[in-house]
PDB file of N, CA, C and O in Angstrom:
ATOM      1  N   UNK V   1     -17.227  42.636  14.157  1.00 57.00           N
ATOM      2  CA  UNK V   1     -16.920  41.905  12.939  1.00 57.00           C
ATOM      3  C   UNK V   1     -18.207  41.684  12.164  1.00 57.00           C
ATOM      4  O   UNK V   1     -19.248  41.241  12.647  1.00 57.00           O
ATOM      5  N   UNK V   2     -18.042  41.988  11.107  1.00 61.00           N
ATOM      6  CA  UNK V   2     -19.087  41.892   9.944  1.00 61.00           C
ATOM      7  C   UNK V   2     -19.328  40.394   9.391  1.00 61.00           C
ATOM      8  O   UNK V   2     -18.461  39.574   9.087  1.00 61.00           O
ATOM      9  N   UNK V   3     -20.759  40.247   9.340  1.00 60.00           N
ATOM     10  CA  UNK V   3     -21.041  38.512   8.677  1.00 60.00           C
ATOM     11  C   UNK V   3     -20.819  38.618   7.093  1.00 60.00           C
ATOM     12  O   UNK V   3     -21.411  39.543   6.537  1.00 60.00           O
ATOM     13  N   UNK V   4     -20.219  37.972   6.498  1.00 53.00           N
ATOM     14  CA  UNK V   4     -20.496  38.111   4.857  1.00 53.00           C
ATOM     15  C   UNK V   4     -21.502  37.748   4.802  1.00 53.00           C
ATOM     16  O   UNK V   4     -22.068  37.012   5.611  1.00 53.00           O
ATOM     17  N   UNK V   5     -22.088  38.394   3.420  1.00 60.00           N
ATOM     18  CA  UNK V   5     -23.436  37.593   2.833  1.00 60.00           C
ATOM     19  C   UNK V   5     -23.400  36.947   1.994  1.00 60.00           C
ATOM     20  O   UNK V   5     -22.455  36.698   1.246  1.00 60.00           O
ATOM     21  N   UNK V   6     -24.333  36.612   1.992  1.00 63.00           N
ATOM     22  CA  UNK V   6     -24.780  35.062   0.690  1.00 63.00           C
ATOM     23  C   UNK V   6     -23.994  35.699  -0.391  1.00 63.00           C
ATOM     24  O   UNK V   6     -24.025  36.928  -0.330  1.00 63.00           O
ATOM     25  N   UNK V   7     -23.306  35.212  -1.352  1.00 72.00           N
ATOM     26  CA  UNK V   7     -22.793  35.689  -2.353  1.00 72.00           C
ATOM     27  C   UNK V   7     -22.208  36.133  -2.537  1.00 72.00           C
ATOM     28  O   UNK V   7     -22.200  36.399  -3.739  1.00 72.00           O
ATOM     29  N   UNK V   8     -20.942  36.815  -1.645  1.00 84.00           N
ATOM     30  CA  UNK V   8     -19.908  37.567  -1.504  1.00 84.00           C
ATOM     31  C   UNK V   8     -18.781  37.002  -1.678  1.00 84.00           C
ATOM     32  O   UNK V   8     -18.617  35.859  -1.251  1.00 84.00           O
ATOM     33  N   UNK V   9     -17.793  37.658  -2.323  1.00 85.00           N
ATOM     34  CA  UNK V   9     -16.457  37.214  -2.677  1.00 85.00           C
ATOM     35  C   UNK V   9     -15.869  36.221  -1.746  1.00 85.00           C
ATOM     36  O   UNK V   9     -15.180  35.237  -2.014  1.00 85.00           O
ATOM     37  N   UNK V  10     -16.401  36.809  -0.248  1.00 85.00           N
ATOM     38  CA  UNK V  10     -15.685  35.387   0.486  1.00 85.00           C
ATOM     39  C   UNK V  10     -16.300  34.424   0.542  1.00 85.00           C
ATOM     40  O   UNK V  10     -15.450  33.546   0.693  1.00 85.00           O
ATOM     41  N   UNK V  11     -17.953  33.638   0.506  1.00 86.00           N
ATOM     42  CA  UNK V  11     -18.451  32.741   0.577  1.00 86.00           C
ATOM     43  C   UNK V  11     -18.266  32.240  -0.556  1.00 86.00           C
ATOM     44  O   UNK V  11     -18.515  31.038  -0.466  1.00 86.00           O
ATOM     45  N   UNK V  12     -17.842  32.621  -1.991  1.00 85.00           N
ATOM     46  CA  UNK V  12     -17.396  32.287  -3.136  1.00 85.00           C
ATOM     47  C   UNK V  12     -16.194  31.606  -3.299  1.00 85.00           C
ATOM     48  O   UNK V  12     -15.939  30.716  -4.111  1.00 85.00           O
ATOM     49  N   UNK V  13     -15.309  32.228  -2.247  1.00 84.00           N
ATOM     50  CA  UNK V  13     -13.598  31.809  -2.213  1.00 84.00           C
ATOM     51  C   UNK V  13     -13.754  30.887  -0.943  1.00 84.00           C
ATOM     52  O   UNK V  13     -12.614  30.665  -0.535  1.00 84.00           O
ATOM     53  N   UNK V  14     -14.829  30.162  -0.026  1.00 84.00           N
ATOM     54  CA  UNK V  14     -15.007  29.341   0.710  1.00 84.00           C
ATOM     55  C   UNK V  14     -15.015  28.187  -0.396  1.00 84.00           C
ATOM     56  O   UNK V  14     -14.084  27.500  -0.816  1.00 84.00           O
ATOM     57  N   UNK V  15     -16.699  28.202  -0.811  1.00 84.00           N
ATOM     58  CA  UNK V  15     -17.000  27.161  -1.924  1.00 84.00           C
ATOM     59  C   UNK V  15     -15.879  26.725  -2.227  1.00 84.00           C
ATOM     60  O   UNK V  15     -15.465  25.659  -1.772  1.00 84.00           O
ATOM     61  N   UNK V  16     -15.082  27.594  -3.180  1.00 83.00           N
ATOM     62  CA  UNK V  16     -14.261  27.312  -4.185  1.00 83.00           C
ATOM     63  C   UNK V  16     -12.818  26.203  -3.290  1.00 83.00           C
ATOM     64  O   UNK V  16     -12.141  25.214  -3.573  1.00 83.00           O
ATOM     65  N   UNK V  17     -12.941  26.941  -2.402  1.00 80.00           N
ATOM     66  CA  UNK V  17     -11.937  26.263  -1.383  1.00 80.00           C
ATOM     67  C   UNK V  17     -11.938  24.921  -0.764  1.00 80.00           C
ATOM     68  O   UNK V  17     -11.001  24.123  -0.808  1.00 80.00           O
ATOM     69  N   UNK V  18     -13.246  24.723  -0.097  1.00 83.00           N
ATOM     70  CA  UNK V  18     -13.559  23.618  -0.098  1.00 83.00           C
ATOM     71  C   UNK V  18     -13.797  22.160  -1.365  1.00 83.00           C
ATOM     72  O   UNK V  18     -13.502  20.994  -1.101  1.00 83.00           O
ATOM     73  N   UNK V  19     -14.444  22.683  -2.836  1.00 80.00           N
ATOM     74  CA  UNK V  19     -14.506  21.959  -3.193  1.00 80.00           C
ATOM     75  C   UNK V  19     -12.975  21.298  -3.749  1.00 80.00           C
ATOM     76  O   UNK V  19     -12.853  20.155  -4.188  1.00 80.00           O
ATOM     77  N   UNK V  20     -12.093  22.095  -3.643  1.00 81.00           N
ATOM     78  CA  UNK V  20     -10.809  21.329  -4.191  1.00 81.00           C
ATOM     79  C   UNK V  20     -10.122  20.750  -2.706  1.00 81.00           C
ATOM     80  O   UNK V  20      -9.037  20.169  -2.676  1.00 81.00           O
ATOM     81  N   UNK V  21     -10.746  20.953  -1.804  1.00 81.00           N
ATOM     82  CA  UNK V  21     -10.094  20.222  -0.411  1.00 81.00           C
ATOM     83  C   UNK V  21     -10.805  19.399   0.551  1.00 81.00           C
ATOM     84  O   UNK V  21     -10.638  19.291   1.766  1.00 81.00           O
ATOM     85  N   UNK V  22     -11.777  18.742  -0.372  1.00 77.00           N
ATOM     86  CA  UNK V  22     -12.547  17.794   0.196  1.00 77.00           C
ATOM     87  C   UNK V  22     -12.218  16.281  -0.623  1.00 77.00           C
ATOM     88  O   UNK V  22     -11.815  16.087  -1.770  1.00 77.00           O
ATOM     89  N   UNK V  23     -12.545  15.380   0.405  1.00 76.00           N
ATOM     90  CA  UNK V  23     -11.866  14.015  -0.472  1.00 76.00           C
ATOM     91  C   UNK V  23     -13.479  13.458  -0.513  1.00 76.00           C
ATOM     92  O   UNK V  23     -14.447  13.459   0.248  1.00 76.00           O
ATOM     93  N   UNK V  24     -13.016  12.788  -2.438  1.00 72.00           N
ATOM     94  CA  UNK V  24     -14.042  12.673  -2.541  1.00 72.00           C
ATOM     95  C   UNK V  24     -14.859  11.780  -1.904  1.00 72.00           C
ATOM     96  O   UNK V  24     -14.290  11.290  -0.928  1.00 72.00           O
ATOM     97  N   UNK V  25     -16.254  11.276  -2.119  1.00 73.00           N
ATOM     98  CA  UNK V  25     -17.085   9.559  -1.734  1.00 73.00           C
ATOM     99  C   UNK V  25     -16.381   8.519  -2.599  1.00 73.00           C
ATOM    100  O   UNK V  25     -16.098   8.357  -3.786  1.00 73.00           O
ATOM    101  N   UNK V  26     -16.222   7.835  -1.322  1.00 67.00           N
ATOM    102  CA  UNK V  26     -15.388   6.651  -1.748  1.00 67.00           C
ATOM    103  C   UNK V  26     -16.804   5.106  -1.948  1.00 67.00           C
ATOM    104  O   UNK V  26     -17.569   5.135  -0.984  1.00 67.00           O
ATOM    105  N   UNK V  27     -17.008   4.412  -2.561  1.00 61.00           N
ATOM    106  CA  UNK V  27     -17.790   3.688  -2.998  1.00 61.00           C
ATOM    107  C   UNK V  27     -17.716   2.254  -1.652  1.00 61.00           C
ATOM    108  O   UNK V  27     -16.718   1.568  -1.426  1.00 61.00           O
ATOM    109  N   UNK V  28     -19.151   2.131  -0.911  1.00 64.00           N
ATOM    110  CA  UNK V  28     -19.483   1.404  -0.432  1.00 64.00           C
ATOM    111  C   UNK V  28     -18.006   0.281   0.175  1.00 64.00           C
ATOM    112  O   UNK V  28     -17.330   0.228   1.202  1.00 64.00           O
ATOM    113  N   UNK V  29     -18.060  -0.567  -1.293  1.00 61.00           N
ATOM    114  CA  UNK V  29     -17.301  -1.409  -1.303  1.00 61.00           C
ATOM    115  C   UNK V  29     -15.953  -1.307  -2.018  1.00 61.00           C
ATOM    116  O   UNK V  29     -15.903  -1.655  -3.198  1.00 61.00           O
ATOM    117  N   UNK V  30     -14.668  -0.784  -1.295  1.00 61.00           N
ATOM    118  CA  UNK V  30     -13.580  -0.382  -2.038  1.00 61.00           C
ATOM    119  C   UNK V  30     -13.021  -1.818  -2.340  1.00 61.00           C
ATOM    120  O   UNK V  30     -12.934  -2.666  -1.452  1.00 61.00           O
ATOM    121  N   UNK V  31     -12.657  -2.039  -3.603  1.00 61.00           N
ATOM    122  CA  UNK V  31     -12.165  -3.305  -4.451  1.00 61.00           C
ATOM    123  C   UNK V  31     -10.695  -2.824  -3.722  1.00 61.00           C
ATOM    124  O   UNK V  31     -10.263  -1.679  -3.584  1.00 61.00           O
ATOM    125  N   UNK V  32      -9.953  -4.417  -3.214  1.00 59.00           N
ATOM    126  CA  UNK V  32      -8.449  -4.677  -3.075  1.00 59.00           C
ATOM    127  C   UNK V  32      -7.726  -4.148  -4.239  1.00 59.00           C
ATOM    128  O   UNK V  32      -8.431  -4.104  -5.246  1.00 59.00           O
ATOM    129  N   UNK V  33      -6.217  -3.629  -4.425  1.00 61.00           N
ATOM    130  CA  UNK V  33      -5.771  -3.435  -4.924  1.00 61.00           C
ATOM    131  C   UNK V  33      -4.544  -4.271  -5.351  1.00 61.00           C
ATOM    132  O   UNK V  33      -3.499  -3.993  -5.939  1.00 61.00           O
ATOM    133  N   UNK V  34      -5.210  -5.707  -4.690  1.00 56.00           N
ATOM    134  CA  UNK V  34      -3.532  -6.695  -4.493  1.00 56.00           C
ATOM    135  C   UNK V  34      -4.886  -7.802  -5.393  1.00 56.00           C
ATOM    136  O   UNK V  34      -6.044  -7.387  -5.347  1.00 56.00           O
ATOM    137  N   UNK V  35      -4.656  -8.853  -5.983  1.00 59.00           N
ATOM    138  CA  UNK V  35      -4.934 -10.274  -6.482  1.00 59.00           C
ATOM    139  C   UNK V  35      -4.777 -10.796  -5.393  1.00 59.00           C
ATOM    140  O   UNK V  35      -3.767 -10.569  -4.727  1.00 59.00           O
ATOM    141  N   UNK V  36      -5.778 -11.633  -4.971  1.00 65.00           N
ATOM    142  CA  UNK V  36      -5.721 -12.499  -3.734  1.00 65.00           C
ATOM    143  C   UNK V  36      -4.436 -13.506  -3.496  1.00 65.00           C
ATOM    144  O   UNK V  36      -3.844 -13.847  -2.472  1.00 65.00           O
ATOM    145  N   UNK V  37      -4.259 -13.838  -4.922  1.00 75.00           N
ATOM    146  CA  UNK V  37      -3.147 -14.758  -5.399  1.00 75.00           C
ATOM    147  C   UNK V  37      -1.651 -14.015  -5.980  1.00 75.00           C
ATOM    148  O   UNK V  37      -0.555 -14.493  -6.273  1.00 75.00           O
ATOM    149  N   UNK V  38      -2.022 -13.074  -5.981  1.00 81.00           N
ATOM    150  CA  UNK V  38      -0.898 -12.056  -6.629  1.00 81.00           C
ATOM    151  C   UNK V  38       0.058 -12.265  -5.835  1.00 81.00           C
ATOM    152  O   UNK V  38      -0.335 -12.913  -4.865  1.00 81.00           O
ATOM    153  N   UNK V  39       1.548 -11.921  -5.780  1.00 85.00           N
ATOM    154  CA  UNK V  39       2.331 -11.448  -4.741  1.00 85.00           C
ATOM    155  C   UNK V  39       2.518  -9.971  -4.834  1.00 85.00           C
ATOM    156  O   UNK V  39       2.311  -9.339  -5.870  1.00 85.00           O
ATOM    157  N   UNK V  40       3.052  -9.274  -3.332  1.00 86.00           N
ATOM    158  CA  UNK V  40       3.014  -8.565  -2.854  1.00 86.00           C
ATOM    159  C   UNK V  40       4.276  -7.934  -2.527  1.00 86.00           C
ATOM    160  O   UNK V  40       4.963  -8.653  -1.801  1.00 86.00           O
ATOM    161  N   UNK V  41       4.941  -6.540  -2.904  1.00 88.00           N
ATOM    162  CA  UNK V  41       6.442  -5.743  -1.707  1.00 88.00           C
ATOM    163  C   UNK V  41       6.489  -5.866  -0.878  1.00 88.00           C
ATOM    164  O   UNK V  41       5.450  -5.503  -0.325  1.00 88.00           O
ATOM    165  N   UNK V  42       7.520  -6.412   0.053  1.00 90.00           N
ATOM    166  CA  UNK V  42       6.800  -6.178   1.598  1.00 90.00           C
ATOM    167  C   UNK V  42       8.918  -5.849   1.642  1.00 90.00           C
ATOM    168  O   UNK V  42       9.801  -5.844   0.785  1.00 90.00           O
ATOM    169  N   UNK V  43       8.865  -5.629   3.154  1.00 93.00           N
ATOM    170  CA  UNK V  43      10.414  -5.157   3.439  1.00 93.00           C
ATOM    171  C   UNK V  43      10.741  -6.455   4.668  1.00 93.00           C
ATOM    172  O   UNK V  43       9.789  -6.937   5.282  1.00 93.00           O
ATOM    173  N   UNK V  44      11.886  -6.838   4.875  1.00 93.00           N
ATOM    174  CA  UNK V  44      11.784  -7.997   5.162  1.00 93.00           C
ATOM    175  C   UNK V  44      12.942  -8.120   5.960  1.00 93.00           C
ATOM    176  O   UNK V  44      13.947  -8.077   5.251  1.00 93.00           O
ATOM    177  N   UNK V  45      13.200  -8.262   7.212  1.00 95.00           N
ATOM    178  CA  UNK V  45      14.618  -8.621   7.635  1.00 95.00           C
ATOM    179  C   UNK V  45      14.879  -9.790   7.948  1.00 95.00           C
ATOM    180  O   UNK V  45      14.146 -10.468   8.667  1.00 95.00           O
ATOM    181  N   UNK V  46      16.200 -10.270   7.339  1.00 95.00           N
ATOM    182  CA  UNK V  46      16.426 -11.811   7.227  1.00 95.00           C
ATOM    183  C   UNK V  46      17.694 -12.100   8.103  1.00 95.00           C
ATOM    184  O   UNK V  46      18.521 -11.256   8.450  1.00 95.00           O
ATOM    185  N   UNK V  47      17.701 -12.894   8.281  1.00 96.00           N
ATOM    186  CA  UNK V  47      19.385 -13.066   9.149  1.00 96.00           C
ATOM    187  C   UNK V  47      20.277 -13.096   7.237  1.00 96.00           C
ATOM    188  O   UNK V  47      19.693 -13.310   6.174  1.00 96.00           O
ATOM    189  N   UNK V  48      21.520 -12.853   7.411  1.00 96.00           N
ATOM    190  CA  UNK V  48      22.559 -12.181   6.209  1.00 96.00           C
ATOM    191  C   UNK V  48      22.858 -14.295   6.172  1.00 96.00           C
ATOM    192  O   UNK V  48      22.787 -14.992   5.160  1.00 96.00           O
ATOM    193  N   UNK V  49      23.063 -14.616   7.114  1.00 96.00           N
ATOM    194  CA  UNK V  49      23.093 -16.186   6.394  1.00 96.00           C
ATOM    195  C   UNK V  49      22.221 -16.760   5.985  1.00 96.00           C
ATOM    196  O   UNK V  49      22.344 -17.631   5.125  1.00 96.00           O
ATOM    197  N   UNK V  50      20.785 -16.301   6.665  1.00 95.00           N
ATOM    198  CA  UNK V  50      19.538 -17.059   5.208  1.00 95.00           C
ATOM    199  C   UNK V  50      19.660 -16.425   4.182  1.00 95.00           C
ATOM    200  O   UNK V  50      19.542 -17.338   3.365  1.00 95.00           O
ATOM    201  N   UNK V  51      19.844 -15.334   3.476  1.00 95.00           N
ATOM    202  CA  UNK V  51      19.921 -15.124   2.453  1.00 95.00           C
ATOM    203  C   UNK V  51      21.142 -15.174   1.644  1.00 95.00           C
ATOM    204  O   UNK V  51      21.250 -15.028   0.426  1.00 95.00           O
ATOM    205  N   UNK V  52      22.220 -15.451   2.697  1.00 96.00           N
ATOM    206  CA  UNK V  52      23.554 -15.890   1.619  1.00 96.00           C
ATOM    207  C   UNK V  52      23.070 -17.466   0.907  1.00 96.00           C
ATOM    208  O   UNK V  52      23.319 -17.759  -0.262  1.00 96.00           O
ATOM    209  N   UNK V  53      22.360 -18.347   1.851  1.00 96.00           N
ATOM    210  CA  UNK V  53      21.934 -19.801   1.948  1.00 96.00           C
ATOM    211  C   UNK V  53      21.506 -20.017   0.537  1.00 96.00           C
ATOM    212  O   UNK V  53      21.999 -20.630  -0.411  1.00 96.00           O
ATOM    213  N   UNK V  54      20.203 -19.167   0.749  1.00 95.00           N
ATOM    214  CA  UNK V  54      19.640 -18.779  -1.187  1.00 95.00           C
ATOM    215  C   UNK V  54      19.775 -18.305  -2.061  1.00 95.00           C
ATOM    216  O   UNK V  54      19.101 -18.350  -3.090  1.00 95.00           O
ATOM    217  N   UNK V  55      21.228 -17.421  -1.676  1.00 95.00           N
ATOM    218  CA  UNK V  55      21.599 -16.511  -3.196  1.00 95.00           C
ATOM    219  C   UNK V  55      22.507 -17.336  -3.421  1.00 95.00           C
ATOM    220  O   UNK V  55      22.811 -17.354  -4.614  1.00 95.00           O
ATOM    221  N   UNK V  56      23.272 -18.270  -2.575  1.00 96.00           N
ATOM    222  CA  UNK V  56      24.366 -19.356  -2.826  1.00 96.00           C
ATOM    223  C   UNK V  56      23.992 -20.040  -4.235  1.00 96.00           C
ATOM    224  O   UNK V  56      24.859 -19.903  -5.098  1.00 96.00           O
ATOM    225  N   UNK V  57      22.929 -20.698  -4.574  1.00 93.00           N
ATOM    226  CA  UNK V  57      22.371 -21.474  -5.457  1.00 93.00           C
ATOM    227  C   UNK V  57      21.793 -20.339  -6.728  1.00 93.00           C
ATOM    228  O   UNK V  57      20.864 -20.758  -7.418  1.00 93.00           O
ATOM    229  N   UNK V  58      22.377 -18.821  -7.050  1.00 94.00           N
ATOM    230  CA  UNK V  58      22.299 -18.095  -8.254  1.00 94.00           C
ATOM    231  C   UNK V  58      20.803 -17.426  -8.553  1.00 94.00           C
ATOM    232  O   UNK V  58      19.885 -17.601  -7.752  1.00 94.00           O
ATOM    233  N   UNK V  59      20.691 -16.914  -9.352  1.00 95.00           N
ATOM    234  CA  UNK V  59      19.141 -15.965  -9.358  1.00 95.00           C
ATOM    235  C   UNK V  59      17.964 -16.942  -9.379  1.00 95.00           C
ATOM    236  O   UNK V  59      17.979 -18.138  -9.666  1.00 95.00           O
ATOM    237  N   UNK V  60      16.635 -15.930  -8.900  1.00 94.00           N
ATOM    238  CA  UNK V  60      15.602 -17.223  -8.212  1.00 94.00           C
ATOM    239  C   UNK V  60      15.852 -17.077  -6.884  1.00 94.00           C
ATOM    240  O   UNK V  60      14.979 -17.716  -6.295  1.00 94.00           O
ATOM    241  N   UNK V  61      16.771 -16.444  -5.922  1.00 94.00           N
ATOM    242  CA  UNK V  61      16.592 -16.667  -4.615  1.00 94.00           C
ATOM    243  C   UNK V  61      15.199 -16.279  -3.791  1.00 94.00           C
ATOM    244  O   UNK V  61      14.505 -16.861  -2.957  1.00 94.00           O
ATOM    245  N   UNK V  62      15.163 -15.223  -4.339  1.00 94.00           N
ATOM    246  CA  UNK V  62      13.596 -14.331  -3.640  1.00 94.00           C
ATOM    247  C   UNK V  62      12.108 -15.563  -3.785  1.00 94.00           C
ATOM    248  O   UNK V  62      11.048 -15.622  -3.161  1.00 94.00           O
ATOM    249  N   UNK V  63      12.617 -16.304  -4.767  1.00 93.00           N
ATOM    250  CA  UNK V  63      11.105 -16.877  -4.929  1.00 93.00           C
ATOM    251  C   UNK V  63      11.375 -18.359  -4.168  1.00 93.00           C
ATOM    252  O   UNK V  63      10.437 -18.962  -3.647  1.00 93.00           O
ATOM    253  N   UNK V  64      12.864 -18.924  -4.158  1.00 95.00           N
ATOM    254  CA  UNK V  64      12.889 -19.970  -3.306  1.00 95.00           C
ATOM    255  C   UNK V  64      12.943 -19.987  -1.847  1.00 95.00           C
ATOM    256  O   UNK V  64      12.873 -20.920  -1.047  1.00 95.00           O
ATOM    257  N   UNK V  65      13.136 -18.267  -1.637  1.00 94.00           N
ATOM    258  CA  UNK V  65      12.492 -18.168  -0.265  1.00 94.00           C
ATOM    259  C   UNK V  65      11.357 -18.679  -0.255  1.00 94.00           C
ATOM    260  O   UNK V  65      10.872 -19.769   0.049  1.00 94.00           O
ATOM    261  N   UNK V  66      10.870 -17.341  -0.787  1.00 92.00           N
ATOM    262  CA  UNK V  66       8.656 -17.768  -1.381  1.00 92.00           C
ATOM    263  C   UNK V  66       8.298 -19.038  -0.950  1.00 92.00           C
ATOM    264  O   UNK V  66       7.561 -19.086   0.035  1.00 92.00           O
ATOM    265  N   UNK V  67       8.647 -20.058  -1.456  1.00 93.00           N
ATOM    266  CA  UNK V  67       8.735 -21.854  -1.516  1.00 93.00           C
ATOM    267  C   UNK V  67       8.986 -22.072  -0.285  1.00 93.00           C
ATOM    268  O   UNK V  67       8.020 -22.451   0.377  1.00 93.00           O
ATOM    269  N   UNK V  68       9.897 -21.967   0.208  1.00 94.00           N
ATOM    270  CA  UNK V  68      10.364 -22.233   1.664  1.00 94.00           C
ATOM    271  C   UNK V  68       9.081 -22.043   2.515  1.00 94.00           C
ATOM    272  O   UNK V  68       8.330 -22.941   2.894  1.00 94.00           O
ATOM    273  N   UNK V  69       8.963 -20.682   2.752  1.00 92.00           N
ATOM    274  CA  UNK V  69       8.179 -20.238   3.627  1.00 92.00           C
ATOM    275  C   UNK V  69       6.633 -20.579   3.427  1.00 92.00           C
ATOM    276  O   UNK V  69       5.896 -20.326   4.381  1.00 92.00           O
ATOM    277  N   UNK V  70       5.976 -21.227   2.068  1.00 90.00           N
ATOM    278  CA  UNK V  70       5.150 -21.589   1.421  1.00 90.00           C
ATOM    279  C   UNK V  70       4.497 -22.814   2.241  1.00 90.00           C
ATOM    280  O   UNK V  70       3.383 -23.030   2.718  1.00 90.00           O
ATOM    281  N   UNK V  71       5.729 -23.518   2.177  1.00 92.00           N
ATOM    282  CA  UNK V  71       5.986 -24.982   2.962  1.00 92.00           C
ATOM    283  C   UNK V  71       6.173 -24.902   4.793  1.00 92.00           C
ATOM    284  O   UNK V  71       6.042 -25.827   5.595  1.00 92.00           O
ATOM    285  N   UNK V  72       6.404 -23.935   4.971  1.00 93.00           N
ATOM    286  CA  UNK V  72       6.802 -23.734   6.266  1.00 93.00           C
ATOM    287  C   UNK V  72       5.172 -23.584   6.986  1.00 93.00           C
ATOM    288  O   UNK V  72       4.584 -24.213   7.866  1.00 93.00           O
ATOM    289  N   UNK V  73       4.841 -22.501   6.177  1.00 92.00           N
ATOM    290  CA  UNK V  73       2.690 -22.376   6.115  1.00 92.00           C
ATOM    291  C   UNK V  73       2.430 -23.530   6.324  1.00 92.00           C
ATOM    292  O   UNK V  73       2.072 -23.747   7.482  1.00 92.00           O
ATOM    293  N   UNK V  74       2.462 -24.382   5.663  1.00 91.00           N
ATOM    294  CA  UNK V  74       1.292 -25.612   4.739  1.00 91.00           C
ATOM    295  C   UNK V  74       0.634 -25.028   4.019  1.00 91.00           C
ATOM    296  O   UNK V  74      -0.575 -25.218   4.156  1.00 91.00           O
ATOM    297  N   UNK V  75       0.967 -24.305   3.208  1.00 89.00           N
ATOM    298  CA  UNK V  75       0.490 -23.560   1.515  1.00 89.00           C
ATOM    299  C   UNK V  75       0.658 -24.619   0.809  1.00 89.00           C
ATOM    300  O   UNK V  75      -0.349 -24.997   0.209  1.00 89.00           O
ATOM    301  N   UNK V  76       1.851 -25.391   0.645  1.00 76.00           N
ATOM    302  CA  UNK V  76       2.074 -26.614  -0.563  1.00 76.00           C
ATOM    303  C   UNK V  76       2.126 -27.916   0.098  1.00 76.00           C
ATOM    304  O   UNK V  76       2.817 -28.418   0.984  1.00 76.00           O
ATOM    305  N   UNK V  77       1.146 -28.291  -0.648  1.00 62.00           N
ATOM    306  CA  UNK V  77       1.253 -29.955   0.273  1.00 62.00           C
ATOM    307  C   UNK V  77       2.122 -30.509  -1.106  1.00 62.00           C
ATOM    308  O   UNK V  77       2.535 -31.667  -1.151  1.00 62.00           O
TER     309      UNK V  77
END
């Protein structure tokens, strides 16, 4: 088997190869992509009677979970 040389169609179609399949440098310090304070998607399994409990009382349920569980923390004094 033959070595290519410097400059040959295949060390050309390497380069070329690599530079579109390399990931780029990622910076020291990658910044969060969430607000510390922001809320967040998350997927969530609930028992079907806590969430009948809070959809009982009409739209707003998702966030009076939020509250609930806020309080349940000690997030809200």
């Amino acid at each position: 088997m033959r070595t290519p040389r410097r400059g040959s169609a295949y060390d050309q179609a390497e380069a070329a190869f690599k530079s579109v399949t390399t990931k780029p440098e990622t910076a020291a310090n990658p910044k969060s992509s969430t607000p510390p304070e922001g809320k967040e998607l998350v997927s969530l399994r609930l028992d079907r009677a806590v969430i009948e409990h809070f959809q009982d009382e009409g739209p707003g349920w998702q966030e009076r979970i939020n509250e609930a569980l806020r309080k349940a923390a000690g997030l809200d004094d």
